[in-house]
Structure formats: C-alpha cells, structure tokens
PDB file of C-alpha atoms in Angstrom:
ATOM      1  CA  MET A   1      79.442  85.912 109.513  1.00 41.00           C
ATOM      2  CA  ALA A   2      78.814  84.798 106.026  1.00 42.00           C
ATOM      3  CA  GLY A   3      75.182  85.924 105.644  1.00 42.00           C
ATOM      4  CA  THR A   4      75.128  89.339 106.611  1.00 43.00           C
ATOM      5  CA  ALA A   5      76.489  92.490 104.570  1.00 48.00           C
ATOM      6  CA  ALA A   6      78.141  94.903 106.400  1.00 53.00           C
ATOM      7  CA  HIS A   7      78.045  98.688 105.807  1.00 70.00           C
ATOM      8  CA  SER A   8      82.212  98.907 106.358  1.00 87.00           C
ATOM      9  CA  PRO A   9      83.448  95.222 105.542  1.00 95.00           C
ATOM     10  CA  THR A  10      86.772  93.969 106.106  1.00 97.00           C
ATOM     11  CA  VAL A  11      87.854  92.440 102.879  1.00 98.00           C
ATOM     12  CA  GLY A  12      90.677  89.686 103.076  1.00 98.00           C
ATOM     13  CA  PHE A  13      92.276  89.300  99.405  1.00 98.00           C
ATOM     14  CA  ASP A  14      94.785  86.727  98.192  1.00 98.00           C
ATOM     15  CA  LEU A  15      97.683  87.926  96.364  1.00 98.00           C
ATOM     16  CA  ASP A  16      99.267  85.531  93.996  1.00 98.00           C
ATOM     17  CA  MET A  17      97.124  85.335  90.449  1.00 98.00           C
ATOM     18  CA  THR A  18      94.374  87.546  92.752  1.00 98.00           C
ATOM     19  CA  LEU A  19      95.754  90.663  93.063  1.00 98.00           C
ATOM     20  CA  ILE A  20      99.468  90.330  91.114  1.00 98.00           C
ATOM     21  CA  ASP A  21     100.099  88.437  87.909  1.00 98.00           C
ATOM     22  CA  SER A  22     103.293  86.434  89.590  1.00 98.00           C
ATOM     23  CA  ARG A  23     103.868  83.692  87.001  1.00 98.00           C
ATOM     24  CA  PRO A  24     106.667  86.456  85.258  1.00 98.00           C
ATOM     25  CA  GLY A  25     108.501  86.726  88.348  1.00 98.00           C
ATOM     26  CA  ILE A  26     108.045  83.287  89.788  1.00 98.00           C
ATOM     27  CA  LYS A  27     109.346  81.895  86.583  1.00 98.00           C
ATOM     28  CA  ALA A  28     112.269  83.918  86.618  1.00 98.00           C
ATOM     29  CA  ALA A  29     113.108  82.804  90.326  1.00 98.00           C
ATOM     30  CA  TYR A  30     113.083  79.428  89.102  1.00 98.00           C
ATOM     31  CA  GLN A  31     114.921  79.616  86.367  1.00 98.00           C
ATOM     32  CA  GLU A  32     117.787  81.418  88.299  1.00 98.00           C
ATOM     33  CA  LEU A  33     117.402  78.209  90.469  1.00 98.00           C
ATOM     34  CA  THR A  34     118.032  76.231  87.917  1.00 98.00           C
ATOM     35  CA  ALA A  35     121.113  77.895  87.160  1.00 98.00           C
ATOM     36  CA  ARG A  36     122.696  78.269  90.817  1.00 97.00           C
ATOM     37  CA  THR A  37     121.729  74.252  91.341  1.00 98.00           C
ATOM     38  CA  GLY A  38     122.008  72.491  88.377  1.00 98.00           C
ATOM     39  CA  THR A  39     118.988  70.970  89.236  1.00 98.00           C
ATOM     40  CA  PHE A  40     116.191  71.509  86.487  1.00 98.00           C
ATOM     41  CA  VAL A  41     112.999  72.767  87.586  1.00 98.00           C
ATOM     42  CA  ASP A  42     110.292  73.073  85.210  1.00 98.00           C
ATOM     43  CA  ALA A  43     109.423  76.889  85.743  1.00 98.00           C
ATOM     44  CA  ASP A  44     106.647  76.601  83.127  1.00 98.00           C
ATOM     45  CA  LEU A  45     104.698  73.997  84.944  1.00 98.00           C
ATOM     46  CA  ALA A  46     105.512  75.132  88.751  1.00 98.00           C
ATOM     47  CA  VAL A  47     103.930  78.581  87.127  1.00 97.00           C
ATOM     48  CA  SER A  48     100.670  76.722  86.561  1.00 97.00           C
ATOM     49  CA  ARG A  49      99.905  75.255  90.070  1.00 95.00           C
ATOM     50  CA  LEU A  50     100.594  78.646  92.498  1.00 96.00           C
ATOM     51  CA  GLY A  51      98.621  78.721  95.641  1.00 95.00           C
ATOM     52  CA  PRO A  52     100.223  76.085  98.094  1.00 95.00           C
ATOM     53  CA  PRO A  53     103.804  76.594 100.154  1.00 96.00           C
ATOM     54  CA  LEU A  54     106.497  77.170  98.184  1.00 97.00           C
ATOM     55  CA  GLU A  55     107.665  74.148  99.603  1.00 97.00           C
ATOM     56  CA  GLU A  56     105.213  72.095  97.834  1.00 97.00           C
ATOM     57  CA  GLU A  57     106.798  72.344  94.255  1.00 98.00           C
ATOM     58  CA  ILE A  58     110.356  72.978  95.876  1.00 98.00           C
ATOM     59  CA  ARG A  59     109.946  69.560  96.961  1.00 98.00           C
ATOM     60  CA  ARG A  60     108.637  68.417  93.680  1.00 98.00           C
ATOM     61  CA  TRP A  61     112.664  68.743  92.382  1.00 98.00           C
ATOM     62  CA  PHE A  62     114.581  68.469  95.537  1.00 98.00           C
ATOM     63  CA  PRO A  63     114.962  65.227  97.532  1.00 98.00           C
ATOM     64  CA  GLU A  64     113.512  65.929 101.502  1.00 98.00           C
ATOM     65  CA  GLU A  65     116.776  66.602 102.949  1.00 98.00           C
ATOM     66  CA  ARG A  66     117.266  69.510 100.118  1.00 98.00           C
ATOM     67  CA  VAL A  67     113.810  71.344 101.042  1.00 98.00           C
ATOM     68  CA  ALA A  68     114.566  73.575 103.616  1.00 98.00           C
ATOM     69  CA  GLU A  69     117.537  75.237 102.083  1.00 98.00           C
ATOM     70  CA  MET A  70     116.620  75.249  98.793  1.00 98.00           C
ATOM     71  CA  SER A  71     113.424  77.022  99.899  1.00 98.00           C
ATOM     72  CA  GLY A  72     115.578  79.392 101.220  1.00 98.00           C
ATOM     73  CA  LEU A  73     117.645  79.968  98.079  1.00 98.00           C
ATOM     74  CA  TYR A  74     115.075  80.925  96.317  1.00 98.00           C
ATOM     75  CA  ARG A  75     113.536  83.242  98.931  1.00 98.00           C
ATOM     76  CA  GLU A  76     117.077  84.967  99.021  1.00 98.00           C
ATOM     77  CA  LEU A  77     116.578  85.514  95.022  1.00 98.00           C
ATOM     78  CA  TYR A  78     113.598  86.303  94.703  1.00 98.00           C
ATOM     79  CA  PRO A  79     113.584  90.286  95.653  1.00 98.00           C
ATOM     80  CA  GLU A  80     115.697  91.079  92.642  1.00 98.00           C
ATOM     81  CA  TYR A  81     114.280  87.994  89.720  1.00 98.00           C
ATOM     82  CA  ALA A  82     110.067  88.104  90.949  1.00 98.00           C
ATOM     83  CA  VAL A  83     109.548  91.213  92.098  1.00 98.00           C
ATOM     84  CA  ALA A  84     109.735  94.160  89.485  1.00 98.00           C
ATOM     85  CA  ALA A  85     108.814  91.511  86.798  1.00 98.00           C
ATOM     86  CA  SER A  86     105.024  90.632  88.596  1.00 98.00           C
ATOM     87  CA  PRO A  87     102.456  93.374  87.504  1.00 98.00           C
ATOM     88  CA  ALA A  88      99.412  93.792  89.080  1.00 98.00           C
ATOM     89  CA  LEU A  89      96.365  92.260  87.377  1.00 98.00           C
ATOM     90  CA  PRO A  90      93.412  93.712  86.305  1.00 98.00           C
ATOM     91  CA  GLY A  91      91.001  95.646  89.023  1.00 98.00           C
ATOM     92  CA  ALA A  92      93.122  94.895  91.532  1.00 98.00           C
ATOM     93  CA  ARG A  93      93.791  98.672  92.389  1.00 98.00           C
ATOM     94  CA  GLU A  94      89.890  99.566  92.314  1.00 98.00           C
ATOM     95  CA  ALA A  95      88.836  96.527  94.071  1.00 98.00           C
ATOM     96  CA  LEU A  96      91.080  97.785  97.053  1.00 98.00           C
ATOM     97  CA  ASP A  97      90.192 101.106  96.407  1.00 98.00           C
ATOM     98  CA  ALA A  98      86.540  99.979  96.600  1.00 98.00           C
ATOM     99  CA  VAL A  99      86.450  98.280  99.598  1.00 98.00           C
ATOM    100  CA  HIS A 100      88.205 101.419 101.540  1.00 98.00           C
ATOM    101  CA  ALA A 101      85.320 104.281  99.201  1.00 97.00           C
ATOM    102  CA  ALA A 102      83.335 101.591 101.180  1.00 96.00           C
ATOM    103  CA  GLY A 103      84.591 102.376 104.702  1.00 96.00           C
ATOM    104  CA  GLY A 104      86.327  99.295 104.962  1.00 97.00           C
ATOM    105  CA  ARG A 105      88.933  97.487 105.689  1.00 98.00           C
ATOM    106  CA  ALA A 106      91.416  95.867 102.742  1.00 98.00           C
ATOM    107  CA  ILE A 107      93.345  93.590 104.131  1.00 98.00           C
ATOM    108  CA  VAL A 108      95.400  90.305 102.222  1.00 98.00           C
ATOM    109  CA  VAL A 109      96.074  86.825 103.645  1.00 98.00           C
ATOM    110  CA  THR A 110      98.706  84.742 101.538  1.00 98.00           C
ATOM    111  CA  ALA A 111     100.790  81.488 101.776  1.00 97.00           C
ATOM    112  CA  LYS A 112     103.600  83.591 100.513  1.00 97.00           C
ATOM    113  CA  TYR A 113     106.295  84.226 102.349  1.00 97.00           C
ATOM    114  CA  GLU A 114     105.376  87.686 103.941  1.00 98.00           C
ATOM    115  CA  PRO A 115     108.334  89.584 103.548  1.00 98.00           C
ATOM    116  CA  SER A 116     108.085  88.877  99.274  1.00 98.00           C
ATOM    117  CA  ALA A 117     104.595  89.563  99.320  1.00 98.00           C
ATOM    118  CA  LYS A 118     105.503  93.106 100.837  1.00 98.00           C
ATOM    119  CA  LEU A 119     107.590  93.766  98.421  1.00 98.00           C
ATOM    120  CA  HIS A 120     105.150  93.300  95.973  1.00 98.00           C
ATOM    121  CA  LEU A 121     102.677  95.885  97.705  1.00 98.00           C
ATOM    122  CA  GLU A 122     105.463  98.759  98.041  1.00 98.00           C
ATOM    123  CA  HIS A 123     106.454  98.035  94.701  1.00 98.00           C
ATOM    124  CA  LEU A 124     103.122  98.061  93.134  1.00 98.00           C
ATOM    125  CA  GLY A 125     102.025 100.960  94.965  1.00 98.00           C
ATOM    126  CA  LEU A 126      99.006  99.008  96.448  1.00 98.00           C
ATOM    127  CA  ASP A 127      97.518  99.983  99.407  1.00 95.00           C
ATOM    128  CA  VAL A 128      96.448  97.665 102.046  1.00 98.00           C
ATOM    129  CA  ASP A 129      95.642  97.847 105.239  1.00 98.00           C
ATOM    130  CA  ALA A 130      97.284  94.212 107.124  1.00 98.00           C
ATOM    131  CA  LEU A 131      99.319  91.481 105.367  1.00 98.00           C
ATOM    132  CA  VAL A 132      99.642  88.329 106.882  1.00 98.00           C
ATOM    133  CA  GLY A 133     101.789  85.541 105.133  1.00 98.00           C
ATOM    134  CA  SER A 134     102.804  82.018 105.068  1.00 97.00           C
ATOM    135  CA  LEU A 135      99.057  81.310 105.435  1.00 98.00           C
ATOM    136  CA  TRP A 136      97.618  78.096 103.319  1.00 98.00           C
ATOM    137  CA  ALA A 137      93.778  76.969 102.758  1.00 98.00           C
ATOM    138  CA  GLU A 138      92.149  76.262 106.034  1.00 98.00           C
ATOM    139  CA  ALA A 139      95.199  77.880 108.104  1.00 98.00           C
ATOM    140  CA  LYS A 140      94.074  81.389 106.630  1.00 98.00           C
ATOM    141  CA  ALA A 141      90.782  81.359 108.882  1.00 98.00           C
ATOM    142  CA  GLU A 142      93.295  82.367 111.434  1.00 98.00           C
ATOM    143  CA  ALA A 143      94.003  86.168 109.938  1.00 98.00           C
ATOM    144  CA  LEU A 144      90.389  86.011 108.648  1.00 98.00           C
ATOM    145  CA  ARG A 145      89.143  85.776 112.105  1.00 98.00           C
ATOM    146  CA  GLU A 146      91.748  87.609 113.652  1.00 98.00           C
ATOM    147  CA  HIS A 147      90.788  90.766 111.709  1.00 98.00           C
ATOM    148  CA  HIS A 148      87.199  89.821 111.377  1.00 97.00           C
ATOM    149  CA  ALA A 149      87.109  89.798 107.546  1.00 98.00           C
ATOM    150  CA  GLN A 150      83.510  89.035 106.065  1.00 97.00           C
ATOM    151  CA  VAL A 151      84.620  88.604 102.836  1.00 98.00           C
ATOM    152  CA  TYR A 152      87.833  86.872 101.457  1.00 98.00           C
ATOM    153  CA  VAL A 153      88.778  87.143  98.155  1.00 98.00           C
ATOM    154  CA  GLY A 154      90.825  83.872  96.058  1.00 98.00           C
ATOM    155  CA  ASP A 155      91.993  82.120  92.725  1.00 98.00           C
ATOM    156  CA  HIS A 156      92.098  78.554  94.331  1.00 98.00           C
ATOM    157  CA  THR A 157      89.630  75.765  95.892  1.00 98.00           C
ATOM    158  CA  GLY A 158      92.331  76.209  98.277  1.00 98.00           C
ATOM    159  CA  ASP A 159      90.916  80.134  99.212  1.00 98.00           C
ATOM    160  CA  VAL A 160      87.463  78.639  99.453  1.00 98.00           C
ATOM    161  CA  ALA A 161      88.342  76.459 101.821  1.00 98.00           C
ATOM    162  CA  GLY A 162      90.294  79.639 103.788  1.00 98.00           C
ATOM    163  CA  ALA A 163      87.050  81.649 103.718  1.00 98.00           C
ATOM    164  CA  HIS A 164      84.839  79.268 104.773  1.00 98.00           C
ATOM    165  CA  THR A 165      86.694  77.975 107.849  1.00 98.00           C
ATOM    166  CA  ALA A 166      86.896  81.682 109.194  1.00 98.00           C
ATOM    167  CA  GLY A 167      82.981  81.932 108.305  1.00 98.00           C
ATOM    168  CA  ALA A 168      83.451  84.496 105.528  1.00 98.00           C
ATOM    169  CA  LEU A 169      81.582  84.464 102.102  1.00 98.00           C
ATOM    170  CA  SER A 170      84.283  82.954  99.615  1.00 98.00           C
ATOM    171  CA  VAL A 171      84.696  85.126  96.567  1.00 98.00           C
ATOM    172  CA  ALA A 172      85.860  83.508  93.887  1.00 98.00           C
ATOM    173  CA  VAL A 173      87.652  84.910  90.973  1.00 98.00           C
ATOM    174  CA  ALA A 174      88.764  82.977  88.018  1.00 98.00           C
ATOM    175  CA  THR A 175      92.127  84.524  87.060  1.00 98.00           C
ATOM    176  CA  GLY A 176      94.453  81.511  88.611  1.00 98.00           C
ATOM    177  CA  PRO A 177      94.854  78.022  88.168  1.00 97.00           C
ATOM    178  CA  CYS A 178      91.331  76.857  89.568  1.00 98.00           C
ATOM    179  CA  ASP A 179      89.271  77.859  87.043  1.00 98.00           C
ATOM    180  CA  ALA A 180      85.350  78.799  87.270  1.00 98.00           C
ATOM    181  CA  THR A 181      83.570  75.376  87.718  1.00 98.00           C
ATOM    182  CA  GLN A 182      86.266  74.568  89.785  1.00 98.00           C
ATOM    183  CA  LEU A 183      85.855  77.226  92.408  1.00 98.00           C
ATOM    184  CA  ARG A 184      81.815  76.699  92.251  1.00 98.00           C
ATOM    185  CA  THR A 185      82.388  72.785  92.965  1.00 98.00           C
ATOM    186  CA  ALA A 186      84.053  73.906  96.066  1.00 98.00           C
ATOM    187  CA  GLY A 187      81.605  75.920  97.793  1.00 98.00           C
ATOM    188  CA  ALA A 188      82.703  79.557  96.291  1.00 98.00           C
ATOM    189  CA  GLU A 189      79.019  81.960  97.018  1.00 98.00           C
ATOM    190  CA  VAL A 190      80.545  84.234  94.210  1.00 98.00           C
ATOM    191  CA  VAL A 191      82.880  83.620  91.246  1.00 98.00           C
ATOM    192  CA  LEU A 192      83.329  86.572  89.411  1.00 98.00           C
ATOM    193  CA  ALA A 193      85.507  86.315  85.771  1.00 98.00           C
ATOM    194  CA  ASP A 194      88.375  88.624  87.539  1.00 98.00           C
ATOM    195  CA  LEU A 195      88.563  92.065  89.803  1.00 98.00           C
ATOM    196  CA  THR A 196      87.447  94.123  87.546  1.00 98.00           C
ATOM    197  CA  GLU A 197      83.778  93.128  88.567  1.00 98.00           C
ATOM    198  CA  PHE A 198      84.376  93.105  92.021  1.00 98.00           C
ATOM    199  CA  PRO A 199      83.655  96.921  92.991  1.00 98.00           C
ATOM    200  CA  SER A 200      80.047  96.423  91.718  1.00 98.00           C
ATOM    201  CA  TRP A 201      79.791  93.242  93.141  1.00 98.00           C
ATOM    202  CA  LEU A 202      80.726  94.634  96.208  1.00 97.00           C
ATOM    203  CA  GLU A 203      78.509  97.360  95.918  1.00 96.00           C
ATOM    204  CA  ARG A 204      75.643  95.785  96.017  1.00 96.00           C
ATOM    205  CA  TYR A 205      76.565  93.856  98.667  1.00 96.00           C
ATOM    206  CA  VAL A 206      76.898  96.655 100.709  1.00 95.00           C
ATOM    207  CA  ALA A 207      74.158  98.281  99.738  1.00 92.00           C
ATOM    208  CA  GLU A 208      72.050  95.102 100.186  1.00 88.00           C
ATOM    209  CA  GLY A 209      73.156  94.109 103.514  1.00 79.00           C
ATOM    210  CA  ALA A 210      72.978  97.889 104.720  1.00 58.00           C
ATOM    211  CA  ASP A 211      68.974  97.515 103.344  1.00 51.00           C
ATOM    212  CA  GLY A 212      68.452  94.577 105.723  1.00 43.00           C
ATOM    213  CA  GLY A 213      68.570  92.030 102.241  1.00 42.00           C
ATOM    214  CA  ASP A 214      68.922  88.694 102.614  1.00 39.00           C
ATOM    215  CA  ALA A 215      72.208  86.270 102.254  1.00 40.00           C
ATOM    216  CA  ALA A 216      71.050  85.453  98.764  1.00 39.00           C
ATOM    217  CA  ALA A 217      71.091  88.435  98.409  1.00 40.00           C
ATOM    218  CA  ALA A 218      73.910  89.283  99.217  1.00 43.00           C
ATOM    219  CA  ARG A 219      75.774  86.566  97.466  1.00 47.00           C
ATOM    220  CA  ARG A 220      74.437  87.965  93.909  1.00 42.00           C
ATOM    221  CA  ARG A 221      77.034  88.622  90.997  1.00 47.00           C
TER     222      ARG A 221
END
C-alpha cells in the first residue's frame, strides 16, 4: 500500500501536536487536577511528552491503584479546561482541505479519548470524514487498515510505527515532542517541518501516483 499513490487518497492524521496544539489546554487540565487532588502534577513536563495514552502520564504521578480514578477525573475536567484553550496548528485546516480537494478522505486516528477529540474538532471546525480514538502506536493500524488509509501523518515515533504496521506511508511533522532526526530514524518516509508543507507534498504524491510514478517519487518532499 505504501508504495502506490492514489488518485483519491485516504489520509490519516494524528490529533495532538499534529492538527492541534493541545499543550495549553492539557496544561490547564493538569493544573486543575493538581488543585482538585492535592497531588502535584508537573504540567509543563507532562505537555512536553504528549503522544502516549493518558494513563501512562497519570501513572507517573499517582499510585497504580488510583490511575483509573484519576484518569476518569482528568477526562471529566477536560472539556471545561482543555478544549477552548487548544488552537489548531499552522496548516491544519489547509491540510485537511487539500485531501478533500484531491477527492480523498481525511480521518483522525488518535490516542486521545474519542469524545475529547471530537470536542476539539467541533470547536475548531476541522472537517474530517471519520474519527477513531484511544489507539496508540502500532494499535493505530487497526483503524488505518479499516479505512484503507494510504498515508498517515503524525508527530511522534509512535505514529511512524502505526503507519508502518498498517502498510501506510509515514509522513511526519516535526511539531511535537520528536524532532526531525528522531522521526527519520524511526523510519518516516517523509518529514515535514509542519503541516503548511503538506498540501504541496500531497499534490506531488497524487500527481506522481496518477502518472505511474515509482515509490521513490511518491516519498519525495
């Protein structure tokens, strides 16, 4: 699948630090969690390592027997404290529009709790064709395969793993916790500075695939 571009591609996108800058909102939610529980969570540190499931971060601050309870409380706080505070990243809207302009489908596959992810998309008016939450790293392949995604765009090495497990082309953006070198080392075929570079890359990818271009051509920035 990864070696062939399609006239009408299905492109998967991660959410946090790919389409949206969720750091301000997540920081506010963790600060409120600290206020409610009396247990200090270093919110600045937590938002520096976004990507893995919430429970992995909660486990760093609370004992194992309270992880489920505190994760539940965080998710209750999230709509009030995190959604409005989190803007779209530069190029996010244009990237989704580019997929649709190519006749394709744009889907979001994220480790975030799906109801929270839906709130972000609705608040920002980001137009996607499907949303699947609570999938991380290789597990993202489940949704990518189901929706026949040829490309998966993410900011984390876990997103690269998810793309490859699904047989999709990994397009990475260096807007999250992993820098360009880490993303390339993880095996991303394409590394972009941010989503503002995505529409022109997609245009080449679709055109070269339609013209019978080889896999190397499809991978060029």
